[in-house]
C-alpha positions as semicolon CSV with decimal commas, in nm:
position;residue;x (nm);y (nm);z (nm)
1;X;-2,445;14,769;-4,814
2;X;-2,614;14,603;-4,515
3;X;-2,848;14,914;-4,462
4;X;-2,976;14,819;-4,803
5;X;-3,025;14,459;-4,766
6;X;-2,674;14,383;-4,949
7;X;-2,496;14,123;-4,748
8;X;-2,136;14,252;-4,676
9;X;-1,850;14,043;-4,489
10;X;-1,698;14,248;-4,223
11;X;-1,524;14,028;-3,945
12;X;-1,365;14,291;-3,735
13;X;-1,668;14,475;-3,703
14;X;-1,597;14,778;-3,899
15;X;-1,298;14,888;-3,745
16;X;-1,045;14,852;-4,030
17;X;-0,852;14,568;-3,860
18;X;-0,927;14,325;-4,121
19;X;-0,981;14,325;-4,500
20;X;-1,288;14,100;-4,526
21;X;-1,504;14,402;-4,646
22;X;-1,264;14,510;-4,899
23;X;-1,409;14,633;-5,235
24;X;-1,259;14,699;-5,580
25;X;-1,362;15,037;-5,690
26;X;-1,421;15,009;-6,062
27;X;-1,568;15,365;-6,094
28;X;-1,550;15,677;-5,874
29;X;-1,239;15,617;-5,662
30;X;-1,137;15,983;-5,739
31;X;-1,440;16,090;-5,527
32;X;-1,328;15,893;-5,210
33;X;-1,121;16,036;-4,941
34;X;-0,760;15,905;-4,920
35;X;-0,707;15,606;-4,698
36;X;-0,666;15,659;-4,329
37;X;-0,344;15,527;-4,178
38;X;-0,524;15,208;-4,034
39;X;-0,674;15,127;-4,372
40;X;-0,357;15,170;-4,553
41;X;-0,188;14,922;-4,313
42;X;-0,466;14,669;-4,340
43;X;-0,451;14,683;-4,746
44;X;-0,082;14,690;-4,755
45;X;-0,063;14,381;-4,526
46;X;-0,265;14,182;-4,789
47;X;-0,070;14,351;-5,087
48;X;-0,412;14,491;-5,205
49;X;-0,410;14,670;-5,560
50;X;-0,448;15,040;-5,565
51;X;-0,806;15,031;-5,644
52;X;-0,895;14,846;-5,346
53;X;-1,070;15,005;-5,041
54;X;-1,221;14,885;-4,714
55;X;-1,595;14,941;-4,737
56;X;-1,635;14,996;-4,349
57;X;-1,374;15,282;-4,370
58;X;-1,559;15,482;-4,650
59;X;-1,864;15,692;-4,661
60;X;-1,924;15,779;-5,021
61;X;-2,109;16,098;-5,109
62;X;-2,122;16,006;-5,484
63;X;-2,200;15,748;-5,699
64;X;-1,957;15,446;-5,701
65;X;-1,931;15,113;-5,883
66;X;-1,770;14,850;-5,657
67;X;-1,739;14,468;-5,655
68;X;-1,714;14,285;-5,325
69;X;-1,383;14,116;-5,267
70;X;-1,546;13,838;-5,038
71;X;-1,886;13,742;-5,144
72;X;-2,104;13,590;-4,872
73;X;-2,247;13,273;-4,955
74;X;-2,622;13,303;-4,958
75;X;-2,668;12,952;-4,795
76;X;-2,493;13,060;-4,487
77;X;-2,606;13,284;-4,228
78;X;-2,316;13,372;-3,979
79;X;-2,356;13,610;-3,711
80;X;-2,088;13,867;-3,648
81;X;-2,001;13,683;-3,302
82;X;-1,945;13,378;-3,494
83;X;-1,712;13,540;-3,728
84;X;-1,485;13,685;-3,455
85;X;-1,439;13,925;-3,166
86;X;-1,080;14,088;-3,105
87;X;-0,956;14,089;-2,752
88;X;-0,658;14,167;-2,570
89;X;-0,619;13,880;-2,335
90;X;-0,370;13,618;-2,161
91;X;-0,315;13,279;-2,284
92;X;-0,160;12,974;-2,155
93;X;-0,008;12,718;-2,352
94;X;0,081;12,381;-2,167
95;X;0,260;12,056;-2,287
96;X;0,358;11,757;-2,112
97;X;0,732;11,673;-2,135
98;X;0,861;11,352;-2,257
99;X;0,482;11,219;-2,334
100;X;0,619;10,990;-2,656
101;X;0,890;10,823;-2,474
102;X;0,655;10,778;-2,168
103;X;0,378;10,612;-2,367
104;X;0,597;10,427;-2,612
105;X;0,453;10,053;-2,602
106;X;0,178;10,119;-2,384
107;X;-0,172;10,026;-2,482
108;X;-0,393;10,309;-2,624
109;X;-0,653;10,259;-2,339
110;X;-0,383;10,310;-2,089
111;X;-0,240;10,631;-2,254
112;X;-0,604;10,769;-2,279
113;X;-0,633;10,694;-1,891
114;X;-0,307;10,878;-1,813
115;X;-0,425;11,181;-2,017
116;X;-0,754;11,223;-1,855
117;X;-0,629;11,164;-1,499
118;X;-0,354;11,444;-1,574
119;X;-0,621;11,675;-1,728
120;X;-0,859;11,598;-1,440
121;X;-0,585;11,701;-1,194
122;X;-0,469;12,018;-1,350
123;X;-0,768;12,181;-1,545
124;X;-0,986;12,260;-1,222
125;X;-0,701;12,503;-1,134
126;X;-0,750;12,679;-1,458
127;X;-1,126;12,718;-1,427
128;X;-1,070;12,829;-1,051
129;X;-0,856;13,115;-1,203
130;X;-1,168;13,205;-1,435
131;X;-0,981;13,040;-1,741
132;X;-1,130;12,824;-2,011
133;X;-0,968;12,549;-2,207
134;X;-0,994;12,673;-2,567
135;X;-0,854;12,314;-2,686
136;X;-0,666;12,018;-2,588
137;X;-0,377;11,919;-2,792
138;X;-0,269;11,571;-2,729
139;X;-0,068;11,599;-2,440
140;X;-0,109;11,977;-2,396
141;X;-0,371;12,248;-2,402
142;X;-0,442;12,598;-2,486
143;X;-0,641;12,805;-2,230
144;X;-0,781;13,167;-2,228
145;X;-0,854;13,392;-1,960
146;X;-1,145;13,589;-2,095
147;X;-1,227;13,847;-1,817
148;X;-1,333;14,199;-1,812
149;X;-1,003;14,348;-1,901
150;X;-0,652;14,253;-1,996
151;X;-0,524;14,332;-1,629
152;X;-0,729;14,109;-1,468
153;X;-0,687;13,835;-1,737
154;X;-0,291;13,863;-1,677
155;X;-0,378;13,825;-1,324
156;X;-0,587;13,521;-1,364
157;X;-0,335;13,349;-1,584
158;X;-0,058;13,408;-1,333
159;X;-0,281;13,247;-1,063
160;X;-0,362;12,960;-1,296
161;X;-0,002;12,877;-1,342
162;X;0,054;12,851;-0,986
163;X;-0,264;12,635;-0,944
164;X;-0,155;12,391;-1,227
165;X;0,188;12,353;-1,066
166;X;0,053;12,279;-0,734
167;X;-0,202;12,031;-0,859
168;X;0,072;11,855;-1,060
169;X;0,285;11,821;-0,727
170;X;-0,023;11,644;-0,567
171;X;-0,079;11,435;-0,885
172;X;0,304;11,321;-0,916
173;X;0,263;11,206;-0,539
174;X;-0,018;10,971;-0,641
175;X;0,200;10,849;-0,914
176;X;0,481;10,772;-0,717
177;X;0,252;10,550;-0,494
178;X;0,192;10,351;-0,834
179;X;0,568;10,334;-0,892
180;X;0,494;10,538;-1,195
181;X;0,741;10,814;-1,323
182;X;0,637;11,179;-1,227
183;X;0,502;11,398;-1,505
184;X;0,682;11,711;-1,597
185;X;0,545;12,007;-1,787
186;X;0,617;12,321;-1,970
187;X;0,413;12,651;-1,948
188;X;0,406;12,953;-2,145
189;X;0,195;13,272;-2,053
190;X;0,156;13,551;-2,295
191;X;-0,072;13,850;-2,327
192;X;-0,170;14,038;-2,644
193;X;-0,433;14,083;-2,911
194;X;-0,652;13,764;-3,010
195;X;-0,952;13,695;-3,228
196;X;-1,199;13,478;-3,081
197;X;-1,455;13,314;-3,312
198;X;-1,571;13,002;-3,474
199;X;-1,328;12,842;-3,711
200;X;-1,451;12,590;-3,944
201;X;-1,742;12,495;-4,185
202;X;-2,061;12,690;-4,099
203;X;-2,293;12,499;-3,865
204;X;-2,005;12,271;-3,767
205;X;-1,735;12,544;-3,623
206;X;-1,609;12,515;-3,275
207;X;-1,522;12,830;-3,095
208;X;-1,156;12,894;-3,074
209;X;-0,904;13,173;-3,067
210;X;-0,608;13,272;-3,333
211;X;-0,333;13,528;-3,345
212;X;0,025;13,610;-3,308
213;X;-0,049;13,580;-2,933
214;X;-0,120;13,233;-2,929
215;X;0,194;13,156;-3,151
216;X;0,402;13,333;-2,895
217;X;0,259;13,136;-2,609
218;X;0,330;12,814;-2,778
219;X;0,691;12,947;-2,848
220;X;0,766;13,027;-2,502
221;X;0,627;12,684;-2,376
222;X;0,892;12,529;-2,616
223;X;1,150;12,753;-2,462
224;X;1,109;12,612;-2,135
225;X;1,245;12,270;-2,211
226;X;1,556;12,437;-2,340
227;X;1,597;12,619;-2,008
228;X;1,500;12,346;-1,776
229;X;1,221;12,559;-1,625
230;X;0,841;12,488;-1,570
231;X;0,725;12,836;-1,691
232;X;0,788;13,140;-1,882
233;X;0,604;13,451;-1,839
234;X;0,618;13,730;-2,095
235;X;0,702;14,089;-1,970
236;X;0,331;14,197;-2,106
237;X;0,171;13,940;-1,863
238;X;0,369;14,076;-1,573
239;X;0,326;14,466;-1,670
240;X;-0,076;14,412;-1,711
241;X;-0,085;14,235;-1,384
242;X;0,079;14,520;-1,212
243;X;0,440;14,392;-1,148
244;X;0,741;14,599;-1,217
245;X;0,943;14,419;-1,449
246;X;1,277;14,572;-1,362
247;X;1,293;14,373;-1,025
248;X;1,303;14,046;-1,192
249;X;1,524;13,864;-1,387
250;X;1,397;13,869;-1,725
251;X;1,554;13,726;-2,042
252;X;1,520;13,824;-2,409
253;X;1,430;13,557;-2,678
254;X;1,423;13,536;-3,040
255;X;1,147;13,280;-3,074
256;X;1,099;13,092;-3,389
257;X;0,793;13,218;-3,596
258;X;0,773;13,535;-3,376
259;X;0,907;13,852;-3,532
260;X;0,976;14,073;-3,247
261;X;1,209;13,982;-2,969
262;X;1,030;13,870;-2,655
263;X;1,110;13,941;-2,306
264;X;1,022;13,690;-2,039
265;X;1,064;13,568;-1,702
266;X;1,186;13,217;-1,636
267;X;1,028;13,034;-1,336
268;X;1,204;12,714;-1,236
269;X;0,887;12,586;-1,030
270;X;0,567;12,750;-1,053
271;X;0,433;12,648;-0,714
272;X;0,617;12,940;-0,566
273;X;0,508;13,179;-0,822
274;X;0,333;13,415;-0,558
275;X;0,647;13,432;-0,328
276;X;0,853;13,516;-0,648
277;X;0,658;13,788;-0,773
278;X;0,614;13,943;-0,399
279;X;1,006;13,903;-0,322
280;X;1,166;13,890;-0,676
281;X;1,340;13,559;-0,560
282;X;1,300;13,244;-0,779
């Protein structure tokens, strides 16, 4: 299609990992080869009818009549990079504990002042570890570690978690001098497949990341509150970073909204993370 000047959506870059290039084959389907396992999985995921195929996975040798499932808007011109790039990376989901109770009755400007001081304290530790804050979520944030491969991404995420905990301890010392209660946090670390791209209307779409990995990291962060720990690290992060998971006290969780059970390491205080990973003593 594209070689002949016909616009054709293909978000995953022609790897059969999405269905944005799908076509309805109106005539000539019997001349196509059967769908591969990857094509069949993708089509099954969207419950596509039998005469649907992925354009990127087919090389016709006979005339066909097809209709594009997603027809690009002629008024929009999005590059492939803006539509999405799939990577396997580590993500960090962080939330401040008890934020609503802490700020009830406070003036809005005072709340903003507290949040900005908090982020000023912890975000440099993420950046120093080669991380990027993807988005701020009120009293929390989502960060991604977009390094050259998943191994270095996992190591960077672990370093960032320790940096955050250390910076938070210093921040709480300053708060104590102001007779203010300390800030506590929860952090979830997970590693998996992500899609990075621009989400939103053309020309006004911020770069962000989506995927089950983000949801799992968020659920791990929520679980830290129930466990009374600061950090939960999924087994996939530990393995990618080169750690043997059998030497740690990992726990298995059935997280809400996450299909498969997830194994993770609870860490009471992430300031001691390097020592824990070196000795296995939490």
